[in-house]
PDB file of C-alpha atoms in Angstrom:
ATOM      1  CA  UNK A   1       0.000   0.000   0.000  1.00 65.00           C
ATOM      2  CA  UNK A   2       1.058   3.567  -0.828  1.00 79.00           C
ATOM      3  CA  UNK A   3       2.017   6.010   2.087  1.00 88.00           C
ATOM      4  CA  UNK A   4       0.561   9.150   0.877  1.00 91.00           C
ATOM      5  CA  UNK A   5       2.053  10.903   4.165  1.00 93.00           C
ATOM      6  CA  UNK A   6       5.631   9.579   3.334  1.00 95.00           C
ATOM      7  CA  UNK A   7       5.113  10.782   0.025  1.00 94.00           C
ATOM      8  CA  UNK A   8       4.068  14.000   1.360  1.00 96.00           C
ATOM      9  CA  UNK A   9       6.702  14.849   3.580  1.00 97.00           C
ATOM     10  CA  UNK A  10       9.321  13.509   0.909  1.00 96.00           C
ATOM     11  CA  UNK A  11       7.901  15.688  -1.805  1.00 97.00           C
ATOM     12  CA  UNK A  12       8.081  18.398   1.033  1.00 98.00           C
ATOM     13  CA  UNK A  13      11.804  17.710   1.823  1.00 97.00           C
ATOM     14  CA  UNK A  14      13.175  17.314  -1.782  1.00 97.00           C
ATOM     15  CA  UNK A  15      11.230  20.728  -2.714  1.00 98.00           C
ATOM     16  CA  UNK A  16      13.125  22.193   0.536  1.00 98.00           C
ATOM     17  CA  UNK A  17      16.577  20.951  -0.813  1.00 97.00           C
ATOM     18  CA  UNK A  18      15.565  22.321  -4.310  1.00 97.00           C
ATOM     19  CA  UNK A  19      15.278  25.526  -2.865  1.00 98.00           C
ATOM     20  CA  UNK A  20      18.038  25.738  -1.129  1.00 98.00           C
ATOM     21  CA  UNK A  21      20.003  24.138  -4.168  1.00 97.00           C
ATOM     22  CA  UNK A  22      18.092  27.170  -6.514  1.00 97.00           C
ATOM     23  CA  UNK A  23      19.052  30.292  -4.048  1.00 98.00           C
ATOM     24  CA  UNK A  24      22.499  29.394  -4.090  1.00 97.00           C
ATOM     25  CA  UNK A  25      22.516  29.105  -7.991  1.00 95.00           C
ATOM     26  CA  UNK A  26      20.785  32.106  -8.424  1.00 97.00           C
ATOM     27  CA  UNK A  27      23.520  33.690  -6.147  1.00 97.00           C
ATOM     28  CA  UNK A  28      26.121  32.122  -7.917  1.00 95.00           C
ATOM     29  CA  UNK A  29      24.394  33.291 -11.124  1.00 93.00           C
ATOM     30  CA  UNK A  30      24.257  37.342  -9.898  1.00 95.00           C
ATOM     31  CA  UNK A  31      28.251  36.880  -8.742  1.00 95.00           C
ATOM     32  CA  UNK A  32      28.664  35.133 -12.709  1.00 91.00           C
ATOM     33  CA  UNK A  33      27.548  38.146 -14.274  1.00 91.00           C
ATOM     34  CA  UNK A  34      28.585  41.226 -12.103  1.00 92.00           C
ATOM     35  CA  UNK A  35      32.280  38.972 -12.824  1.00 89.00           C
ATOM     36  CA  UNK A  36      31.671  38.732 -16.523  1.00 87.00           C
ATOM     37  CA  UNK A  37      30.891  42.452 -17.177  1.00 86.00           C
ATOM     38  CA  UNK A  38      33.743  43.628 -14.565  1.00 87.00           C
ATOM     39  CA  UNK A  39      36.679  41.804 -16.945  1.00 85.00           C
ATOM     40  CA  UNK A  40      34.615  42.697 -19.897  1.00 83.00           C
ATOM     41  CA  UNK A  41      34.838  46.351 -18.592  1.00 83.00           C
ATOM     42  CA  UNK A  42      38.606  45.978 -17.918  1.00 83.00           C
ATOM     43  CA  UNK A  43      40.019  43.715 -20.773  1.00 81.00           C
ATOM     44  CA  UNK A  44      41.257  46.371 -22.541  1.00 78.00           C
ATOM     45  CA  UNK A  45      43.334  47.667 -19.615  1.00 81.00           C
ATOM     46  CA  UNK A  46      47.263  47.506 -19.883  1.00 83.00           C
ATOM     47  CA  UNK A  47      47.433  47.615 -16.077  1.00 82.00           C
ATOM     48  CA  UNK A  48      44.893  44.354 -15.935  1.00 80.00           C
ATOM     49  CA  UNK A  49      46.489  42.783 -19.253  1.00 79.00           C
ATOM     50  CA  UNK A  50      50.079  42.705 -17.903  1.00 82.00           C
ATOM     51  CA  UNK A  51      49.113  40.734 -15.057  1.00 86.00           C
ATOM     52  CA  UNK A  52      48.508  37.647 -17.344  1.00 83.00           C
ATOM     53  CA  UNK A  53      49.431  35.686 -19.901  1.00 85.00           C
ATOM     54  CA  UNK A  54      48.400  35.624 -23.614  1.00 84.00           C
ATOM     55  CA  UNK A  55      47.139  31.830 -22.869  1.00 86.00           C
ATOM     56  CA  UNK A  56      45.048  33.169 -19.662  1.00 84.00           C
ATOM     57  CA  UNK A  57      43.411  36.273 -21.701  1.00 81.00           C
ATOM     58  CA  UNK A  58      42.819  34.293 -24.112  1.00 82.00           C
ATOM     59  CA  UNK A  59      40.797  32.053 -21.526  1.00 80.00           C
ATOM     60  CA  UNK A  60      38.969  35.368 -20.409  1.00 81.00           C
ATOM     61  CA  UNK A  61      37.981  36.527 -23.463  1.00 80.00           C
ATOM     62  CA  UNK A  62      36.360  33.228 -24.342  1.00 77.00           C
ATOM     63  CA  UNK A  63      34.492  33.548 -20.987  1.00 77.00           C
ATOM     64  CA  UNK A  64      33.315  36.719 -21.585  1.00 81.00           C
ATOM     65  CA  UNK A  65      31.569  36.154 -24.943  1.00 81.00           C
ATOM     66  CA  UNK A  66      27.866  37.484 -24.932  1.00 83.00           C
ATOM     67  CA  UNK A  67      26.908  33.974 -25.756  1.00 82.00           C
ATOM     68  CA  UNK A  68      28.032  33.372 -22.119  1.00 81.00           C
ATOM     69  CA  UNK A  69      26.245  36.171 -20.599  1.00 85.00           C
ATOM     70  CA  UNK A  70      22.936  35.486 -21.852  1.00 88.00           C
ATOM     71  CA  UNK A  71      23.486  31.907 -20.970  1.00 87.00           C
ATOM     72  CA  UNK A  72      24.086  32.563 -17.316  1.00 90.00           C
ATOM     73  CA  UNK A  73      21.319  35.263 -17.404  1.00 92.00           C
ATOM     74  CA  UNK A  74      18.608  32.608 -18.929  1.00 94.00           C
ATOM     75  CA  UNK A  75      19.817  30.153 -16.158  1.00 94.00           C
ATOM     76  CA  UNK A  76      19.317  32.962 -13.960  1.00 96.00           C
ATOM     77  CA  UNK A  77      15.884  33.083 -15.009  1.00 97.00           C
ATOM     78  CA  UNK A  78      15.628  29.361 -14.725  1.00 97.00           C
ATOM     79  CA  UNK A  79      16.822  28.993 -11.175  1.00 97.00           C
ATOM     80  CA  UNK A  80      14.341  31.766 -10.430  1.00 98.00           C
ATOM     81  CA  UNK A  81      11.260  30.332 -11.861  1.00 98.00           C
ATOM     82  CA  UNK A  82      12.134  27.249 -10.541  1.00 98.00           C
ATOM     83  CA  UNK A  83      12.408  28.654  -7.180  1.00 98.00           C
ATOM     84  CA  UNK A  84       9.417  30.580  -7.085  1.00 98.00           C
ATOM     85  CA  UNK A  85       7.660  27.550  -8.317  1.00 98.00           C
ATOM     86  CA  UNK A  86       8.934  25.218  -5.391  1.00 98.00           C
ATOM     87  CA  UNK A  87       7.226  27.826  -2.747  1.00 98.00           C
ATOM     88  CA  UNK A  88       4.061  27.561  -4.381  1.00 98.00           C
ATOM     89  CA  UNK A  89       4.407  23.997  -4.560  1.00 98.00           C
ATOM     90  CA  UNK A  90       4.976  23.661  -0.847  1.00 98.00           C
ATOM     91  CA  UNK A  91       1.912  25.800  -0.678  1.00 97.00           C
ATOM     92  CA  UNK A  92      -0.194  23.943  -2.708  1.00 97.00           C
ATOM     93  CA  UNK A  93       0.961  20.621  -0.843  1.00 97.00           C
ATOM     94  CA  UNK A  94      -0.106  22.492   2.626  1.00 96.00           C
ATOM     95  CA  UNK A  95      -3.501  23.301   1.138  1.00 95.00           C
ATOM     96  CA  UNK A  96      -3.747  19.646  -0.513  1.00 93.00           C
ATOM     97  CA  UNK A  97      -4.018  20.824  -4.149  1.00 95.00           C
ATOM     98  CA  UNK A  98      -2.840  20.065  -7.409  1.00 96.00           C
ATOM     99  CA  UNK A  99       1.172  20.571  -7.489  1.00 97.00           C
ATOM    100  CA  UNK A 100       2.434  22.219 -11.057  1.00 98.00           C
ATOM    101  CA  UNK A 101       4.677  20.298 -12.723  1.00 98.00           C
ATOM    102  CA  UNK A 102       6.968  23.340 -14.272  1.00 97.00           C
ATOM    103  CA  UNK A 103       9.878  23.244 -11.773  1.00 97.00           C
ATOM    104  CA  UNK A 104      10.753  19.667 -13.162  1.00 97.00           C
ATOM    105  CA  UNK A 105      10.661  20.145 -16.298  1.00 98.00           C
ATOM    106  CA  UNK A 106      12.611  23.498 -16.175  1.00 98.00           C
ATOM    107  CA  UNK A 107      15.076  21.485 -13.665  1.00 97.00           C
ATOM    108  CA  UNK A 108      16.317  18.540 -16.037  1.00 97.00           C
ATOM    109  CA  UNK A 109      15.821  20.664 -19.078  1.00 97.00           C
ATOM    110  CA  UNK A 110      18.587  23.230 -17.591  1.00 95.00           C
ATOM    111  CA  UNK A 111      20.399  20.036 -16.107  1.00 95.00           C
ATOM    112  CA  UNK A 112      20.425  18.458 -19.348  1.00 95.00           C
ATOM    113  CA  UNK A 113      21.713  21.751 -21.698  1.00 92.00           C
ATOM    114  CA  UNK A 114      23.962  21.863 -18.629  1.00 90.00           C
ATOM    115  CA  UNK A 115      25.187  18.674 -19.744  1.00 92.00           C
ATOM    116  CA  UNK A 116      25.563  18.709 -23.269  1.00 91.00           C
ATOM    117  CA  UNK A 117      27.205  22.260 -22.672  1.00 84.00           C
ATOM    118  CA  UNK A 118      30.070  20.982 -20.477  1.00 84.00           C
ATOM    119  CA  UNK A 119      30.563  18.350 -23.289  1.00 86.00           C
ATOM    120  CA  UNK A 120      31.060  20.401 -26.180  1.00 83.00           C
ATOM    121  CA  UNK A 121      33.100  22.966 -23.219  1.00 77.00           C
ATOM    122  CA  UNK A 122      35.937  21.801 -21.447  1.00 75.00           C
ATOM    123  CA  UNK A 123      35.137  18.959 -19.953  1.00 82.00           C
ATOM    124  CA  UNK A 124      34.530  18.694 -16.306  1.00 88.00           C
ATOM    125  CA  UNK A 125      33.728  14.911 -14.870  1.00 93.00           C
ATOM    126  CA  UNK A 126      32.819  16.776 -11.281  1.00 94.00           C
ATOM    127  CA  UNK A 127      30.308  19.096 -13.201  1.00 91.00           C
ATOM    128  CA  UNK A 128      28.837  16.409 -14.801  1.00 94.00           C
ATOM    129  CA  UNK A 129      27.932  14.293 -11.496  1.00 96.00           C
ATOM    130  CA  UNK A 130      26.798  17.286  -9.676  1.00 95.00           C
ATOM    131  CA  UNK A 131      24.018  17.818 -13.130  1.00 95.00           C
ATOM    132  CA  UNK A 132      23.229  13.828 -12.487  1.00 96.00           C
ATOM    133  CA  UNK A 133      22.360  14.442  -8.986  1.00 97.00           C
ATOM    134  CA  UNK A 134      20.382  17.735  -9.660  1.00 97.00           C
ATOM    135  CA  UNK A 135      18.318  16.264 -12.263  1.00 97.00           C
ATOM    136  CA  UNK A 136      17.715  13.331 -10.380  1.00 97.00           C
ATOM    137  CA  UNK A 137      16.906  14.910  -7.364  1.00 97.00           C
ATOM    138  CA  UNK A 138      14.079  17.103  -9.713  1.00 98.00           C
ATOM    139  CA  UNK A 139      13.078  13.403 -11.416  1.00 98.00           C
ATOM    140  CA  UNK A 140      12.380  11.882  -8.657  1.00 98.00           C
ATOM    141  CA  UNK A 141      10.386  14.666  -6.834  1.00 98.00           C
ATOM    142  CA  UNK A 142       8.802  14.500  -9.852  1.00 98.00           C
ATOM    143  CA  UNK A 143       7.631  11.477  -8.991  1.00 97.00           C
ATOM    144  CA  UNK A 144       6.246  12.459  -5.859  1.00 97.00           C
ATOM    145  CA  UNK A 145       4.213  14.994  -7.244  1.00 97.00           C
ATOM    146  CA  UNK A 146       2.689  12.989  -9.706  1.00 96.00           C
ATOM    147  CA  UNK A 147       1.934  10.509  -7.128  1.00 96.00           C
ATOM    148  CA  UNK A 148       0.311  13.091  -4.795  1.00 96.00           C
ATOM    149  CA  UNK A 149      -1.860  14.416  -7.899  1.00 96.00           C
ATOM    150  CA  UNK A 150      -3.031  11.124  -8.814  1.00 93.00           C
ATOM    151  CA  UNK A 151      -3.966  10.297  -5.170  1.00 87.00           C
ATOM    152  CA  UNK A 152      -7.446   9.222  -4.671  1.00 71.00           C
ATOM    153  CA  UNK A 153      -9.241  10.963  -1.385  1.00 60.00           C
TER     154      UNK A 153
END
């Protein structure tokens, strides 16, 4: 038989952890581009571009690419929705209503692009296991959710 109450209060906890998870990416994401337009700003300054070599401004200038900046900004707006989202959710799961669906999907779709970005990127095997986790952790409270929904009273 199902525990609707264990699914409850693990929906509840995984939501938590998502949220936590999303306000430090969102932080993360703010500190990203305040960086990214600072060394854009100061690129072109000797006193900055003596302190590094050709191989390392090369390295910044890739990073600084608006490609880059509106790919941190739309993961910005990601985490964001996401987050807001997850409060409603926990909400909704107080009041015993339908939960929305949208912070999953948004969660393994950024996970995934995520993903397939730190392929084609350098590539980073700790990156990759920390996307894994995320977008399991937003599968499986997936789950919960659409066991709650389909719960019969």
């Amino acid at each position: 038989m199902i525990s609707y109450e264990k699914a409850r209060q693990s929906f509840r906890t995984l939501t938590i952890v998502s949220i936590v998870i999303n306000i430090f990416l969102i932080i993360l994401g703010v500190l990203s581009i305040l960086s990214l337009f600072t060394i854009k700003a100061v690129i072109d300054n000797e006193d900055f571009v003596s302190q590094y070599s050709t191989q390392d401004l090369e390295l910044l200038q890739q990073s600084t690419t608006n490609v880059a900046i509106v790919w941190i900004g739309l993961a910005l707006v990601a985490s964001i929705t996401i987050l807001i989202f997850s409060f409603i959710n926990l909400s909704r799961l107080k009041n015993k209503l339908t939960l929305y669906y949208i912070p999953f999907y948004i969660g393994i779709a950024l996970c995934l692009i995520n993903t397939i970005y730190n392929f084609l990127s350098s590539f980073s095997l700790w990156s990759f296991v920390i996307q894994v986790l995320i977008a399991t952790l937003y599968a499986y409270t997936y789950t919960r959710a659409k066991l709650l929904n389909n719960q019969k009273d």
